[in-house]
Amino acid sequence: GENVEQHPSTLSVQEGDSAVIKCTYSDSASNYFPWYKQELGKRPQLIIDIRSNVGEKKDQRIAVTLNKTAKHFSLHITETQPEDSAVYFCAASIQGGKLIFGQGTELSVKP
Amino acid sequence: DTAVSQTPKYLVTQMGNDKSIKCEQNLGHDTMYWYKQDSKKFLKIMFSYNNKELIINETVPNRFSPKSPDKAHLNLHINSLELGDSAVYFCASSPGGRSGSEQFFGPGTRLTVL
């Protein structure tokens, strides 16, 4: 059935290092892939998204890559800062616009 | 000027009670959703409405009943609350459409069933 796998579940990096979170999806018809950041006790908020007609998208320190053939997409955060510490969720859309979320990655950036 | 709002923010109640959570969006979006986020942080969709019409109804106990009086409001009523219903419930809205679009989340309602 519809599924999005996200890895790793936890990630700890030093301030200034890069962080990479990977997701795979099962529905080959998925065409929209957002990433959400959720700080402790707060709501999930969109940080970047990509559509299936694009292979890569960048916004300052954040980038997302998409490999439709392999059904993989990844989030890259460069020059990490302590305020990047949060839970990150990937998601993939399926028919009708429904989003299936990954299990989340708890990112900890140590000063 | 809050985009998606929910009330209440916290809800503590006894097992067996009935409770409601309200959601409103002022973004003019056509589609609204309810998600449940459990203690492991997993975000699972429960329901989706498009222009007051139910379009997604996941495998959710029928003790949960959504109601959309108009496209700006989506409420969630829960009957006979159980311990396992304890979670954070998020409302969200999006412009809708078949190809997927950004979903804007409300602040969440933390439900604790004792």
PDB file of C-alpha atoms in Angstrom:
ATOM      1  CA  GLY A   1       0.000   0.000   0.000  1.00  0.00           C
ATOM      2  CA  GLU A   2       0.947   3.636   0.286  1.00  0.00           C
ATOM      3  CA  ASN A   3       4.134   4.030   2.285  1.00  0.00           C
ATOM      4  CA  VAL A   4       6.949   6.509   2.918  1.00  0.00           C
ATOM      5  CA  GLU A   5      10.080   5.297   4.694  1.00  0.00           C
ATOM      6  CA  GLN A   6      12.347   7.886   6.324  1.00  0.00           C
ATOM      7  CA  HIS A   7      15.885   7.454   7.678  1.00  0.00           C
ATOM      8  CA  PRO A   8      17.543   7.988  10.036  1.00  0.00           C
ATOM      9  CA  SER A   9      15.095   8.291  12.932  1.00  0.00           C
ATOM     10  CA  THR A  10      17.630  10.342  14.902  1.00  0.00           C
ATOM     11  CA  LEU A  11      20.594  12.387  13.690  1.00  0.00           C
ATOM     12  CA  SER A  12      23.130  14.278  15.761  1.00  0.00           C
ATOM     13  CA  VAL A  13      25.624  16.664  14.118  1.00  0.00           C
ATOM     14  CA  GLN A  14      28.053  19.357  15.212  1.00  0.00           C
ATOM     15  CA  GLU A  15      27.192  22.951  14.450  1.00  0.00           C
ATOM     16  CA  GLY A  16      28.473  23.835  10.991  1.00  0.00           C
ATOM     17  CA  ASP A  17      28.313  20.261   9.657  1.00  0.00           C
ATOM     18  CA  SER A  18      25.834  19.070   7.027  1.00  0.00           C
ATOM     19  CA  ALA A  19      22.806  16.892   7.706  1.00  0.00           C
ATOM     20  CA  VAL A  20      21.130  14.549   5.221  1.00  0.00           C
ATOM     21  CA  ILE A  21      17.749  12.858   5.662  1.00  0.00           C
ATOM     22  CA  LYS A  22      16.520  10.289   3.141  1.00  0.00           C
ATOM     23  CA  CYS A  23      13.069   9.076   2.165  1.00  0.00           C
ATOM     24  CA  THR A  24      11.687   6.469  -0.183  1.00  0.00           C
ATOM     25  CA  TYR A  25       8.108   6.227  -1.383  1.00  0.00           C
ATOM     26  CA  SER A  26       6.047   3.409  -2.829  1.00  0.00           C
ATOM     27  CA  ASP A  27       3.467   5.067  -5.103  1.00  0.00           C
ATOM     28  CA  SER A  28       5.050   5.789  -8.477  1.00  0.00           C
ATOM     29  CA  ALA A  29       2.196   8.232  -9.219  1.00  0.00           C
ATOM     30  CA  SER A  30       3.346  10.565  -6.404  1.00  0.00           C
ATOM     31  CA  ASN A  31       4.254  13.956  -7.841  1.00  0.00           C
ATOM     32  CA  TYR A  32       4.635  16.321  -4.886  1.00  0.00           C
ATOM     33  CA  PHE A  33       7.198  15.944  -2.090  1.00  0.00           C
ATOM     34  CA  PRO A  34       7.192  18.427   0.806  1.00  0.00           C
ATOM     35  CA  TRP A  35       9.439  18.579   3.853  1.00  0.00           C
ATOM     36  CA  TYR A  36       8.114  19.827   7.185  1.00  0.00           C
ATOM     37  CA  LYS A  37       9.987  20.978  10.293  1.00  0.00           C
ATOM     38  CA  GLN A  38       8.356  20.558  13.690  1.00  0.00           C
ATOM     39  CA  GLU A  39       9.906  22.216  16.721  1.00  0.00           C
ATOM     40  CA  LEU A  40       9.075  20.891  20.170  1.00  0.00           C
ATOM     41  CA  GLY A  41       5.474  21.625  21.069  1.00  0.00           C
ATOM     42  CA  LYS A  42       4.826  23.442  17.802  1.00  0.00           C
ATOM     43  CA  ARG A  43       2.992  22.737  14.566  1.00  0.00           C
ATOM     44  CA  PRO A  44       4.691  21.212  11.480  1.00  0.00           C
ATOM     45  CA  GLN A  45       5.749  23.933   9.036  1.00  0.00           C
ATOM     46  CA  LEU A  46       6.772  23.566   5.412  1.00  0.00           C
ATOM     47  CA  ILE A  47      10.450  24.315   4.785  1.00  0.00           C
ATOM     48  CA  ILE A  48      10.834  23.215   1.162  1.00  0.00           C
ATOM     49  CA  ASP A  49       8.976  21.167  -1.427  1.00  0.00           C
ATOM     50  CA  ILE A  50       9.653  19.715  -4.859  1.00  0.00           C
ATOM     51  CA  ARG A  51       7.489  18.498  -7.718  1.00  0.00           C
ATOM     52  CA  SER A  52       8.230  15.495  -9.871  1.00  0.00           C
ATOM     53  CA  ASN A  53       9.242  17.504 -12.918  1.00  0.00           C
ATOM     54  CA  VAL A  54      12.277  18.876 -11.046  1.00  0.00           C
ATOM     55  CA  GLY A  55      15.354  16.954  -9.846  1.00  0.00           C
ATOM     56  CA  GLU A  56      16.720  19.428  -7.329  1.00  0.00           C
ATOM     57  CA  LYS A  57      15.633  22.575  -5.517  1.00  0.00           C
ATOM     58  CA  LYS A  58      17.621  24.857  -3.238  1.00  0.00           C
ATOM     59  CA  ASP A  59      16.671  27.558  -0.741  1.00  0.00           C
ATOM     60  CA  GLN A  60      19.664  29.065   1.066  1.00  0.00           C
ATOM     61  CA  ARG A  61      21.074  26.317   3.341  1.00  0.00           C
ATOM     62  CA  ILE A  62      18.375  23.792   2.459  1.00  0.00           C
ATOM     63  CA  ALA A  63      18.188  21.630  -0.654  1.00  0.00           C
ATOM     64  CA  VAL A  64      16.039  18.726  -1.756  1.00  0.00           C
ATOM     65  CA  THR A  65      16.888  16.166  -4.421  1.00  0.00           C
ATOM     66  CA  LEU A  66      14.495  13.782  -6.125  1.00  0.00           C
ATOM     67  CA  ASN A  67      15.222  10.559  -8.012  1.00  0.00           C
ATOM     68  CA  LYS A  68      11.901   9.461  -9.523  1.00  0.00           C
ATOM     69  CA  THR A  69      13.322   6.294 -11.023  1.00  0.00           C
ATOM     70  CA  ALA A  70      14.537   5.049  -7.672  1.00  0.00           C
ATOM     71  CA  LYS A  71      11.626   6.674  -5.792  1.00  0.00           C
ATOM     72  CA  HIS A  72      14.055   8.410  -3.425  1.00  0.00           C
ATOM     73  CA  PHE A  73      14.178  11.985  -2.215  1.00  0.00           C
ATOM     74  CA  SER A  74      16.508  13.625   0.269  1.00  0.00           C
ATOM     75  CA  LEU A  75      16.811  16.760   2.383  1.00  0.00           C
ATOM     76  CA  HIS A  76      20.225  18.386   2.722  1.00  0.00           C
ATOM     77  CA  ILE A  77      20.936  21.046   5.331  1.00  0.00           C
ATOM     78  CA  THR A  78      24.346  22.721   5.136  1.00  0.00           C
ATOM     79  CA  GLU A  79      26.129  24.787   7.805  1.00  0.00           C
ATOM     80  CA  THR A  80      23.754  23.530  10.480  1.00  0.00           C
ATOM     81  CA  GLN A  81      22.886  25.788  13.400  1.00  0.00           C
ATOM     82  CA  PRO A  82      21.430  24.940  16.839  1.00  0.00           C
ATOM     83  CA  GLU A  83      18.086  26.412  15.731  1.00  0.00           C
ATOM     84  CA  ASP A  84      17.886  23.711  13.054  1.00  0.00           C
ATOM     85  CA  SER A  85      17.292  21.204  15.879  1.00  0.00           C
ATOM     86  CA  ALA A  86      13.763  19.812  15.387  1.00  0.00           C
ATOM     87  CA  VAL A  87      11.875  16.832  13.982  1.00  0.00           C
ATOM     88  CA  TYR A  88      11.809  16.768  10.174  1.00  0.00           C
ATOM     89  CA  PHE A  89       9.124  14.956   8.183  1.00  0.00           C
ATOM     90  CA  CYS A  90       9.154  14.055   4.525  1.00  0.00           C
ATOM     91  CA  ALA A  91       5.896  13.372   2.695  1.00  0.00           C
ATOM     92  CA  ALA A  92       4.696  12.208  -0.697  1.00  0.00           C
ATOM     93  CA  SER A  93       1.394  12.986  -2.342  1.00  0.00           C
ATOM     94  CA  ILE A  94      -0.825  10.298  -3.754  1.00  0.00           C
ATOM     95  CA  GLN A  95      -4.005  10.402  -5.797  1.00  0.00           C
ATOM     96  CA  GLY A  96      -6.369  13.149  -4.752  1.00  0.00           C
ATOM     97  CA  GLY A  97      -3.648  15.214  -3.093  1.00  0.00           C
ATOM     98  CA  LYS A  98      -3.434  13.121   0.083  1.00  0.00           C
ATOM     99  CA  LEU A  99      -0.028  13.321   1.808  1.00  0.00           C
ATOM    100  CA  ILE A 100       1.651  10.256   3.285  1.00  0.00           C
ATOM    101  CA  PHE A 101       4.231  11.256   5.901  1.00  0.00           C
ATOM    102  CA  GLY A 102       7.482   9.544   6.812  1.00  0.00           C
ATOM    103  CA  GLN A 103       8.153   8.549  10.398  1.00  0.00           C
ATOM    104  CA  GLY A 104      10.184  11.657  11.190  1.00  0.00           C
ATOM    105  CA  THR A 105      13.864  12.381  11.922  1.00  0.00           C
ATOM    106  CA  GLU A 106      14.881  14.032  15.174  1.00  0.00           C
ATOM    107  CA  LEU A 107      17.815  16.284  14.295  1.00  0.00           C
ATOM    108  CA  SER A 108      20.039  17.562  17.082  1.00  0.00           C
ATOM    109  CA  VAL A 109      22.675  20.195  16.286  1.00  0.00           C
ATOM    110  CA  LYS A 110      25.282  20.478  19.034  1.00  0.00           C
ATOM    111  CA  PRO A 111      26.964  23.868  19.532  1.00  0.00           C
TER     112      PRO A 111
ATOM    113  CA  ASP B   1      -4.646  37.071  11.467  1.00  0.00           C
ATOM    114  CA  THR B   2      -4.055  33.427  12.439  1.00  0.00           C
ATOM    115  CA  ALA B   3      -4.239  31.223   9.337  1.00  0.00           C
ATOM    116  CA  VAL B   4      -5.419  27.940  10.900  1.00  0.00           C
ATOM    117  CA  SER B   5      -6.709  27.980  14.451  1.00  0.00           C
ATOM    118  CA  GLN B   6      -7.882  25.205  16.753  1.00  0.00           C
ATOM    119  CA  THR B   7      -9.662  25.163  20.092  1.00  0.00           C
ATOM    120  CA  PRO B   8      -9.007  24.057  22.696  1.00  0.00           C
ATOM    121  CA  LYS B   9      -5.210  23.854  22.863  1.00  0.00           C
ATOM    122  CA  TYR B  10      -5.321  21.371  25.749  1.00  0.00           C
ATOM    123  CA  LEU B  11      -8.074  18.930  26.633  1.00  0.00           C
ATOM    124  CA  VAL B  12      -7.949  16.638  29.664  1.00  0.00           C
ATOM    125  CA  THR B  13     -10.904  14.338  30.176  1.00  0.00           C
ATOM    126  CA  GLN B  14     -12.018  11.022  31.632  1.00  0.00           C
ATOM    127  CA  MET B  15     -12.482   7.800  29.728  1.00  0.00           C
ATOM    128  CA  GLY B  16     -15.960   7.400  28.313  1.00  0.00           C
ATOM    129  CA  ASN B  17     -16.614  11.125  27.877  1.00  0.00           C
ATOM    130  CA  ASP B  18     -17.525  12.828  24.586  1.00  0.00           C
ATOM    131  CA  LYS B  19     -15.507  15.841  23.418  1.00  0.00           C
ATOM    132  CA  SER B  20     -15.158  18.115  20.406  1.00  0.00           C
ATOM    133  CA  ILE B  21     -12.255  19.986  18.843  1.00  0.00           C
ATOM    134  CA  LYS B  22     -12.903  22.944  16.549  1.00  0.00           C
ATOM    135  CA  CYS B  23     -10.850  24.157  13.606  1.00  0.00           C
ATOM    136  CA  GLU B  24     -11.124  27.262  11.454  1.00  0.00           C
ATOM    137  CA  GLN B  25      -9.033  28.548   8.551  1.00  0.00           C
ATOM    138  CA  ASN B  26      -9.094  32.031   7.036  1.00  0.00           C
ATOM    139  CA  LEU B  27      -6.919  31.219   4.025  1.00  0.00           C
ATOM    140  CA  GLY B  28      -9.808  30.620   1.648  1.00  0.00           C
ATOM    141  CA  HIS B  29      -8.661  27.023   1.130  1.00  0.00           C
ATOM    142  CA  ASP B  30     -11.000  24.376  -0.234  1.00  0.00           C
ATOM    143  CA  THR B  31      -9.566  21.383   1.623  1.00  0.00           C
ATOM    144  CA  MET B  32      -9.213  20.678   5.343  1.00  0.00           C
ATOM    145  CA  TYR B  33      -7.728  17.739   7.218  1.00  0.00           C
ATOM    146  CA  TRP B  34      -7.482  16.122  10.631  1.00  0.00           C
ATOM    147  CA  TYR B  35      -4.259  14.379  11.653  1.00  0.00           C
ATOM    148  CA  LYS B  36      -3.386  12.409  14.761  1.00  0.00           C
ATOM    149  CA  GLN B  37       0.189  12.608  16.100  1.00  0.00           C
ATOM    150  CA  ASP B  38       0.951   9.899  18.617  1.00  0.00           C
ATOM    151  CA  SER B  39       3.641   9.757  21.274  1.00  0.00           C
ATOM    152  CA  LYS B  40       6.156   8.483  18.687  1.00  0.00           C
ATOM    153  CA  LYS B  41       5.529  11.678  16.648  1.00  0.00           C
ATOM    154  CA  PHE B  42       4.013   9.780  13.719  1.00  0.00           C
ATOM    155  CA  LEU B  43       1.607  12.017  11.748  1.00  0.00           C
ATOM    156  CA  LYS B  44      -1.334  10.033  10.431  1.00  0.00           C
ATOM    157  CA  ILE B  45      -4.175  11.450   8.395  1.00  0.00           C
ATOM    158  CA  MET B  46      -7.660  10.724   9.698  1.00  0.00           C
ATOM    159  CA  PHE B  47     -10.068  12.694   7.508  1.00  0.00           C
ATOM    160  CA  SER B  48     -10.127  15.202   4.686  1.00  0.00           C
ATOM    161  CA  TYR B  49     -12.943  17.425   3.475  1.00  0.00           C
ATOM    162  CA  ASN B  50     -13.110  19.350   0.213  1.00  0.00           C
ATOM    163  CA  ASN B  51     -15.750  22.072   0.094  1.00  0.00           C
ATOM    164  CA  LYS B  52     -17.688  20.431   2.934  1.00  0.00           C
ATOM    165  CA  GLU B  53     -17.558  17.003   1.261  1.00  0.00           C
ATOM    166  CA  LEU B  54     -15.751  14.090   2.904  1.00  0.00           C
ATOM    167  CA  ILE B  55     -13.040  12.835   0.530  1.00  0.00           C
ATOM    168  CA  ILE B  56     -10.645  10.908   2.777  1.00  0.00           C
ATOM    169  CA  ASN B  57     -11.826   8.663   5.580  1.00  0.00           C
ATOM    170  CA  GLU B  58      -8.988   6.528   6.869  1.00  0.00           C
ATOM    171  CA  THR B  59      -9.395   3.484   9.086  1.00  0.00           C
ATOM    172  CA  VAL B  60     -10.538   5.410  12.123  1.00  0.00           C
ATOM    173  CA  PRO B  61     -12.982   4.109  14.773  1.00  0.00           C
ATOM    174  CA  ASN B  62     -16.489   5.374  14.120  1.00  0.00           C
ATOM    175  CA  ARG B  63     -16.361   7.054  17.544  1.00  0.00           C
ATOM    176  CA  PHE B  64     -14.606   9.834  15.597  1.00  0.00           C
ATOM    177  CA  SER B  65     -16.976  11.950  13.532  1.00  0.00           C
ATOM    178  CA  PRO B  66     -15.860  14.998  11.557  1.00  0.00           C
ATOM    179  CA  LYS B  67     -18.283  17.762  10.643  1.00  0.00           C
ATOM    180  CA  SER B  68     -17.769  20.590   8.189  1.00  0.00           C
ATOM    181  CA  PRO B  69     -20.498  23.250   8.440  1.00  0.00           C
ATOM    182  CA  ASP B  70     -18.749  25.314   5.746  1.00  0.00           C
ATOM    183  CA  LYS B  71     -15.439  25.169   3.924  1.00  0.00           C
ATOM    184  CA  ALA B  72     -13.694  27.329   6.526  1.00  0.00           C
ATOM    185  CA  HIS B  73     -14.531  25.046   9.451  1.00  0.00           C
ATOM    186  CA  LEU B  74     -13.855  21.394  10.220  1.00  0.00           C
ATOM    187  CA  ASN B  75     -14.714  20.078  13.659  1.00  0.00           C
ATOM    188  CA  LEU B  76     -13.909  16.707  15.198  1.00  0.00           C
ATOM    189  CA  HIS B  77     -16.241  15.024  17.648  1.00  0.00           C
ATOM    190  CA  ILE B  78     -15.058  12.026  19.629  1.00  0.00           C
ATOM    191  CA  ASN B  79     -17.484   9.753  21.504  1.00  0.00           C
ATOM    192  CA  SER B  80     -16.697   7.373  24.354  1.00  0.00           C
ATOM    193  CA  LEU B  81     -13.071   8.462  24.709  1.00  0.00           C
ATOM    194  CA  GLU B  82     -10.470   5.751  25.327  1.00  0.00           C
ATOM    195  CA  LEU B  83      -6.948   5.893  26.775  1.00  0.00           C
ATOM    196  CA  GLY B  84      -5.494   5.229  23.314  1.00  0.00           C
ATOM    197  CA  ASP B  85      -7.093   8.400  21.981  1.00  0.00           C
ATOM    198  CA  SER B  86      -4.524  10.443  23.925  1.00  0.00           C
ATOM    199  CA  ALA B  87      -2.469  12.268  21.284  1.00  0.00           C
ATOM    200  CA  VAL B  88      -1.996  15.641  19.636  1.00  0.00           C
ATOM    201  CA  TYR B  89      -4.627  16.320  16.991  1.00  0.00           C
ATOM    202  CA  PHE B  90      -3.716  18.714  14.187  1.00  0.00           C
ATOM    203  CA  CYS B  91      -6.078  20.386  11.795  1.00  0.00           C
ATOM    204  CA  ALA B  92      -4.644  21.508   8.445  1.00  0.00           C
ATOM    205  CA  SER B  93      -5.841  23.166   5.279  1.00  0.00           C
ATOM    206  CA  SER B  94      -4.621  23.392   1.700  1.00  0.00           C
ATOM    207  CA  PRO B  95      -5.748  24.906  -1.584  1.00  0.00           C
ATOM    208  CA  GLY B  96      -6.596  21.346  -2.585  1.00  0.00           C
ATOM    209  CA  GLY B  97      -6.307  19.910  -6.015  1.00  0.00           C
ATOM    210  CA  ARG B  98      -5.336  16.511  -7.274  1.00  0.00           C
ATOM    211  CA  SER B  99      -1.604  17.116  -7.552  1.00  0.00           C
ATOM    212  CA  GLY B 100      -0.832  17.915  -3.940  1.00  0.00           C
ATOM    213  CA  SER B 101      -0.043  21.272  -2.351  1.00  0.00           C
ATOM    214  CA  GLU B 102       1.320  22.767   0.853  1.00  0.00           C
ATOM    215  CA  GLN B 103      -0.729  22.005   3.903  1.00  0.00           C
ATOM    216  CA  PHE B 104      -0.934  24.654   6.629  1.00  0.00           C
ATOM    217  CA  PHE B 105      -1.239  23.203  10.108  1.00  0.00           C
ATOM    218  CA  GLY B 106      -3.062  24.535  13.125  1.00  0.00           C
ATOM    219  CA  PRO B 107      -1.318  24.746  16.522  1.00  0.00           C
ATOM    220  CA  GLY B 108      -2.593  21.341  17.628  1.00  0.00           C
ATOM    221  CA  THR B 109      -4.853  20.126  20.429  1.00  0.00           C
ATOM    222  CA  ARG B 110      -3.206  17.945  23.066  1.00  0.00           C
ATOM    223  CA  LEU B 111      -5.838  15.456  24.228  1.00  0.00           C
ATOM    224  CA  THR B 112      -5.182  13.517  27.415  1.00  0.00           C
ATOM    225  CA  VAL B 113      -7.633  10.777  28.396  1.00  0.00           C
ATOM    226  CA  LEU B 114      -7.374   9.656  32.031  1.00  0.00           C
TER     227      LEU B 114
END
